[in-house]
Every structure is written in C-alpha cells, then in structure tokens.
mmCIF file of C-alpha atoms in Angstrom:
data_model
loop_
_atom_site.group_PDB
_atom_site.id
_atom_site.type_symbol
_atom_site.label_atom_id
_atom_site.label_comp_id
_atom_site.label_asym_id
_atom_site.label_seq_id
_atom_site.Cartn_x
_atom_site.Cartn_y
_atom_site.Cartn_z
ATOM 1 C CA MET A 138 0.132 -0.096 -0.209
ATOM 2 C CA ASN A 139 2.887 2.071 0.695
ATOM 3 C CA ASN A 140 4.421 2.011 -2.877
ATOM 4 C CA LEU A 141 0.817 2.878 -4.140
ATOM 5 C CA SER A 142 0.751 6.061 -2.173
ATOM 6 C CA GLN A 143 4.119 7.009 -3.175
ATOM 7 C CA SER A 144 3.266 6.457 -6.890
ATOM 8 C CA PHE A 145 0.270 8.638 -6.180
ATOM 9 C CA LYS A 146 2.240 11.317 -4.921
ATOM 10 C CA ALA A 147 4.550 11.034 -7.515
ATOM 11 C CA ALA A 148 2.127 11.692 -10.069
ATOM 12 C CA LYS A 149 0.576 14.530 -8.498
ATOM 13 C CA ASN A 150 3.853 16.201 -7.946
ATOM 14 C CA SER A 151 4.616 15.434 -11.395
ATOM 15 C CA ILE A 152 1.131 17.217 -12.437
ATOM 16 C CA LYS A 153 2.069 19.943 -10.160
ATOM 17 C CA GLU A 154 5.080 20.587 -12.434
ATOM 18 C CA THR A 155 3.177 20.415 -15.605
ATOM 19 C CA HIS A 156 1.047 23.193 -14.283
ATOM 20 C CA ALA A 157 4.059 24.882 -13.624
ATOM 21 C CA LEU A 158 5.262 24.319 -17.361
ATOM 22 C CA LEU A 159 1.769 25.854 -18.235
ATOM 23 C CA ASP A 160 2.118 28.743 -16.081
ATOM 24 C CA SER A 161 5.493 29.563 -17.516
ATOM 25 C CA LEU A 162 4.236 29.310 -20.736
ATOM 26 C CA GLY A 163 1.373 31.339 -20.526
ATOM 27 C CA ASP A 164 3.343 34.069 -18.748
ATOM 28 C CA MET A 165 6.218 33.788 -21.428
ATOM 29 C CA VAL A 166 3.399 34.095 -24.293
ATOM 30 C CA ARG A 167 1.883 37.401 -22.370
ATOM 31 C CA ASN A 168 5.051 38.871 -21.885
ATOM 32 C CA ASP A 169 6.631 38.328 -25.446
ATOM 33 C CA PHE A 170 3.203 39.760 -26.956
ATOM 34 C CA LYS A 171 3.188 42.539 -24.768
ATOM 35 C CA LYS A 172 6.412 43.725 -25.335
ATOM 36 C CA ASN A 173 6.474 43.186 -29.093
ATOM 37 C CA PHE A 174 3.175 44.550 -29.363
ATOM 38 C CA SER A 175 4.528 47.794 -27.387
ATOM 39 C CA GLY A 176 7.136 48.068 -29.889
ATOM 40 C CA LEU A 177 4.604 47.787 -32.892
ATOM 41 C CA GLU A 178 2.612 50.599 -31.259
ATOM 42 C CA GLU A 179 5.435 52.730 -31.093
ATOM 43 C CA SER A 180 6.654 52.421 -34.516
ATOM 44 C CA LEU A 181 3.232 52.720 -35.961
ATOM 45 C CA ASN A 182 2.701 55.994 -33.900
ATOM 46 C CA GLN A 183 5.973 57.479 -34.768
ATOM 47 C CA ARG A 184 5.157 56.632 -38.630
ATOM 48 C CA ILE A 185 1.925 58.510 -38.129
ATOM 49 C CA ASP A 186 3.932 61.477 -36.059
ATOM 50 C CA ASP A 187 6.306 61.549 -38.591
ATOM 51 C CA ALA A 188 3.897 61.637 -41.693
ATOM 52 C CA GLU A 189 1.579 64.441 -39.744
ATOM 53 C CA LYS A 190 4.132 66.761 -39.360
ATOM 54 C CA ALA A 191 5.457 66.529 -42.788
ATOM 55 C CA ILE A 192 1.704 66.598 -44.366
ATOM 56 C CA LEU A 193 0.643 69.534 -42.183
ATOM 57 C CA GLU A 194 3.720 71.618 -42.848
ATOM 58 C CA SER A 195 3.409 70.756 -46.430
ATOM 59 C CA SER A 196 -0.109 71.713 -46.401
ATOM 60 C CA LYS A 197 0.113 75.216 -45.081
ATOM 61 C CA ALA A 198 3.536 75.621 -47.086
ATOM 62 C CA ARG A 199 1.261 75.176 -50.603
ATOM 63 C CA GLU A 200 -1.386 77.349 -49.004
ATOM 64 C CA ALA A 201 0.786 80.086 -48.418
ATOM 65 C CA MET A 202 2.493 79.269 -52.060
ATOM 66 C CA VAL A 203 -1.053 79.637 -53.788
ATOM 67 C CA ALA A 204 -1.603 82.993 -51.907
ATOM 68 C CA GLY A 205 1.606 84.188 -52.978
ATOM 69 C CA VAL A 206 1.148 82.886 -56.646
ATOM 70 C CA GLY A 207 -2.297 85.015 -56.548
ATOM 71 C CA SER A 208 -0.500 88.083 -55.442
ATOM 72 C CA MET A 209 2.089 87.736 -57.873
ATOM 73 C CA LYS A 210 -0.485 87.254 -60.938
ATOM 74 C CA LYS A 211 -1.969 90.468 -59.498
ATOM 75 C CA SER A 212 1.298 92.426 -59.596
ATOM 76 C CA ILE A 213 1.700 91.296 -63.159
ATOM 77 C CA GLU A 214 -1.537 92.597 -64.251
ATOM 78 C CA LYS A 215 -1.354 95.808 -62.744
ATOM 79 C CA ALA A 216 2.130 96.185 -64.044
ATOM 80 C CA GLN A 217 0.461 95.353 -67.564
ATOM 81 C CA ARG A 218 -1.984 97.972 -67.004
ATOM 82 C CA LYS A 219 0.751 100.549 -65.852
ATOM 83 C CA PHE A 220 2.736 99.806 -68.776
ATOM 84 C CA SER A 221 -0.001 100.242 -71.357
ATOM 85 C CA LYS A 222 -0.623 103.729 -70.139
ATOM 86 C CA SER A 223 2.992 104.730 -69.335
ATOM 87 C CA ASN A 224 5.133 102.464 -72.065
ATOM 88 C CA ASN A 225 7.584 102.419 -69.209
ATOM 89 C CA LEU A 226 9.460 99.034 -70.167
ATOM 90 C CA ASP A 227 12.192 99.039 -67.533
ATOM 91 C CA GLU A 228 9.506 99.692 -64.789
ATOM 92 C CA LEU A 229 7.804 96.232 -66.401
ATOM 93 C CA ARG A 230 11.246 94.688 -66.505
ATOM 94 C CA LEU A 231 11.821 95.578 -62.956
ATOM 95 C CA THR A 232 8.308 93.850 -61.707
ATOM 96 C CA LEU A 233 9.107 90.856 -63.844
ATOM 97 C CA THR A 234 12.486 90.314 -62.713
ATOM 98 C CA GLU A 235 11.048 90.406 -58.886
ATOM 99 C CA ILE A 236 7.942 88.174 -59.959
ATOM 100 C CA PHE A 237 10.747 85.636 -61.331
ATOM 101 C CA GLU A 238 12.730 85.794 -58.077
ATOM 102 C CA ASP A 239 9.624 85.298 -56.155
ATOM 103 C CA ILE A 240 8.648 82.247 -58.518
ATOM 104 C CA ASP A 241 12.428 80.797 -57.828
ATOM 105 C CA ARG A 242 11.892 81.234 -54.130
ATOM 106 C CA LEU A 243 8.493 79.435 -54.406
ATOM 107 C CA LYS A 244 10.031 76.747 -56.288
ATOM 108 C CA LEU A 245 12.984 75.927 -54.161
ATOM 109 C CA ALA A 246 10.226 75.981 -50.967
ATOM 110 C CA ASN A 247 8.369 73.541 -53.119
ATOM 111 C CA ASP A 248 11.345 71.484 -53.532
ATOM 112 C CA LYS A 249 11.730 71.406 -49.943
ATOM 113 C CA ILE A 250 8.189 70.136 -49.247
ATOM 114 C CA SER A 251 8.529 67.618 -51.882
ATOM 115 C CA ASP A 252 11.621 66.223 -50.209
ATOM 116 C CA ASP A 253 9.686 66.095 -46.609
ATOM 117 C CA ILE A 254 6.816 64.335 -48.348
ATOM 118 C CA SER A 255 9.093 61.993 -50.053
ATOM 119 C CA LEU A 256 10.649 61.083 -46.522
ATOM 120 C CA VAL A 257 6.888 60.091 -45.745
ATOM 121 C CA LEU A 258 6.255 58.509 -48.824
ATOM 122 C CA HIS A 259 9.590 56.345 -48.394
ATOM 123 C CA PRO A 260 10.118 55.855 -44.486
ATOM 124 C CA ASN A 261 12.852 53.933 -42.761
ATOM 125 C CA MET A 262 9.893 51.912 -41.729
ATOM 126 C CA SER A 263 6.390 51.751 -43.026
ATOM 127 C CA ALA A 264 3.313 50.730 -41.345
ATOM 128 C CA VAL A 265 3.283 47.285 -43.168
ATOM 129 C CA GLU A 266 7.204 46.636 -42.304
ATOM 130 C CA SER A 267 6.355 47.155 -38.661
ATOM 131 C CA ILE A 268 3.282 44.586 -38.958
ATOM 132 C CA GLU A 269 5.514 42.059 -41.021
ATOM 133 C CA ARG A 270 8.831 42.849 -37.866
ATOM 134 C CA PHE A 271 6.162 42.009 -35.447
ATOM 135 C CA ALA A 272 4.493 38.949 -37.059
ATOM 136 C CA SER A 273 8.102 37.604 -37.720
ATOM 137 C CA ASP A 274 9.004 38.330 -33.976
ATOM 138 C CA LEU A 275 5.980 36.420 -32.744
ATOM 139 C CA GLN A 276 6.517 33.612 -35.144
ATOM 140 C CA ARG A 277 10.394 33.355 -33.626
ATOM 141 C CA PHE A 278 8.977 33.291 -29.960
ATOM 142 C CA ALA A 279 6.532 30.628 -31.258
ATOM 143 C CA GLY A 280 9.291 28.149 -31.662
ATOM 144 C CA THR A 281 10.224 28.572 -27.930
ATOM 145 C CA TRP A 282 6.469 28.298 -26.949
ATOM 146 C CA GLU A 283 6.194 25.340 -29.146
ATOM 147 C CA ARG A 284 9.168 23.921 -27.359
ATOM 148 C CA LEU A 285 7.473 24.191 -23.689
ATOM 149 C CA ALA A 286 3.892 22.905 -25.071
ATOM 150 C CA ARG A 287 6.051 19.986 -26.223
ATOM 151 C CA ASP A 288 7.486 19.542 -22.899
ATOM 152 C CA ILE A 289 4.011 19.909 -21.501
ATOM 153 C CA ASP A 290 2.782 16.967 -23.674
ATOM 154 C CA GLN A 291 5.510 14.867 -22.866
ATOM 155 C CA SER A 292 4.946 15.232 -18.966
ATOM 156 C CA ILE A 293 1.283 14.339 -19.582
ATOM 157 C CA THR A 294 2.513 11.120 -21.993
ATOM 158 C CA ASP A 295 4.903 10.402 -19.007
ATOM 159 C CA LEU A 296 2.432 10.199 -16.336
ATOM 160 C CA CYS A 297 0.039 8.220 -18.532
ATOM 161 C CA ASP A 298 0.327 4.596 -18.035
ATOM 162 C CA ASP A 299 -1.932 2.300 -19.744
ATOM 163 C CA GLN A 300 0.043 -0.756 -19.054
ATOM 164 C CA ASP A 301 -0.928 -3.404 -16.766
ATOM 165 C CA PRO A 302 0.712 -3.181 -13.116
ATOM 166 C CA SER A 303 3.758 -5.478 -12.818
ATOM 167 C CA GLU A 304 2.391 -6.990 -9.794
ATOM 168 C CA LEU A 305 -0.982 -8.037 -11.781
ATOM 169 C CA ILE A 306 1.097 -9.390 -14.177
ATOM 170 C CA ASP A 307 3.576 -11.067 -11.299
ATOM 171 C CA LEU A 308 0.426 -12.401 -9.715
ATOM 172 C CA GLU A 309 -1.146 -13.839 -13.401
ATOM 173 C CA GLN A 310 2.336 -15.484 -14.051
ATOM 174 C CA TYR A 311 2.385 -17.164 -10.540
ATOM 175 C CA ILE A 312 -0.774 -18.396 -10.919
ATOM 176 C CA SER A 313 0.048 -19.694 -14.328
ATOM 177 C CA ASN A 314 3.190 -21.472 -12.893
ATOM 178 C CA GLN A 315 1.211 -23.022 -10.376
ATOM 179 C CA GLY A 316 -1.116 -24.500 -12.759
ATOM 180 C CA PHE A 317 -4.064 -22.758 -10.968
ATOM 181 C CA ASP A 318 -5.405 -21.374 -14.297
ATOM 182 C CA LYS A 319 -6.160 -24.853 -15.315
ATOM 183 C CA LEU A 320 -8.103 -25.578 -12.541
ATOM 184 C CA VAL A 321 -10.795 -22.809 -13.228
ATOM 185 C CA GLY A 322 -10.232 -23.391 -17.013
ATOM 186 C CA ARG A 323 -8.395 -20.011 -17.794
ATOM 187 C CA SER A 324 -5.493 -19.227 -19.391
ATOM 188 C CA VAL A 325 -3.340 -16.473 -18.210
ATOM 189 C CA LYS A 326 -1.894 -14.288 -21.252
ATOM 190 C CA SER A 327 2.075 -15.041 -21.268
ATOM 191 C CA VAL A 328 4.112 -12.140 -21.056
ATOM 192 C CA GLU A 329 6.986 -11.425 -22.601
ATOM 193 C CA SER A 330 9.926 -9.926 -21.218
ATOM 194 C CA GLU A 331 11.757 -7.405 -23.091
#
C-alpha cells in the first residue's frame, strides 16, 4: 500500500510540475506579446507622427504658395495695366524680374516640401514593415512556446501509464506457474519480457 501511495504522490507532484510549465508558458507568451506589441504600437505611432508633421507643414506651405502666386498674378496684371498707360519698359522689366525671383523662391520651397513628403512616402519603416517585423518576431518566439508546449505534452504522456501493473502481471504468472489457471479453465496471457 505504501508503494501505491508513493506512486500517487509522485503523479500529483509531476502534474503540479506540468501546471508550473503551463504557467511559465502563459507568462512567456503574455510577456513576449506585450513587449512586441508595445514596440509595434511605438513604431506605428512614430510613423503617423512623422507623416503628420510633414503633411501639415506641406499643406500650410502650399496654401501660402497659392496665396503668393495669386498676389504675384495681381502684381503682373497691375504692371501690365501701368505699362499700357505709360509704356515704361524698365518699370515692367523690374516688376517681372521681382516676380521671377519670387517664383524661384517658391520653387525652392516646393522642392523642400517634396523632399519632406518623399521621406513620408519612403520612410525607414512603413506601417506594413512594422507589422511584418511584429509577425516575424512572434513567429520566432512561437518556436520557444512550442518547445515548452512539447515539454507539457511529454510530461502528460510520461504520466499516462496504460500498462497492466507489474504486480498484476506477477500474480498472473504465479497463478499460471502453479497451474491454478487450469483448475478454473482459464488461460493466463503469456507475458514476454523485453
């Protein structure tokens, strides 16, 4: 009876250890996911923040350009009307020279806006790349999770004993060896030792 009690205690302890493995696996999955999800959120927020700054600055700059172009167009029309009355070519030339300088400044400003927008369109890491990295990291961690899950399955398998107890086999062999099985007309399975 003492042997059975020890076997039961050993099984309970092994099941307790299996539960500890399960708890460890759960903690590992939660921690890995939480850490990686936090990195993903940070990456995506950074992407949006960088894009937001460039897009809003671009929008303001383009509005200013459009207003500047409107003002330049009015200056040209005014210079034309003045020229048609005075025929002063030097005054028209001076106005047009100033307009072309303003156009050059607007083009430079537009090039800078285009460069800033290009950085938004071609970032160091896009939102899709952030998700791909997140998925890849989770897949890498899943290998460790699977190893722990295999340990849990193996622990359960090791605890499952579907064989006849050796004591029962010994009893049947004893009965057979004594010939008692023939008295009651039953045959005992022969057990081959491995």
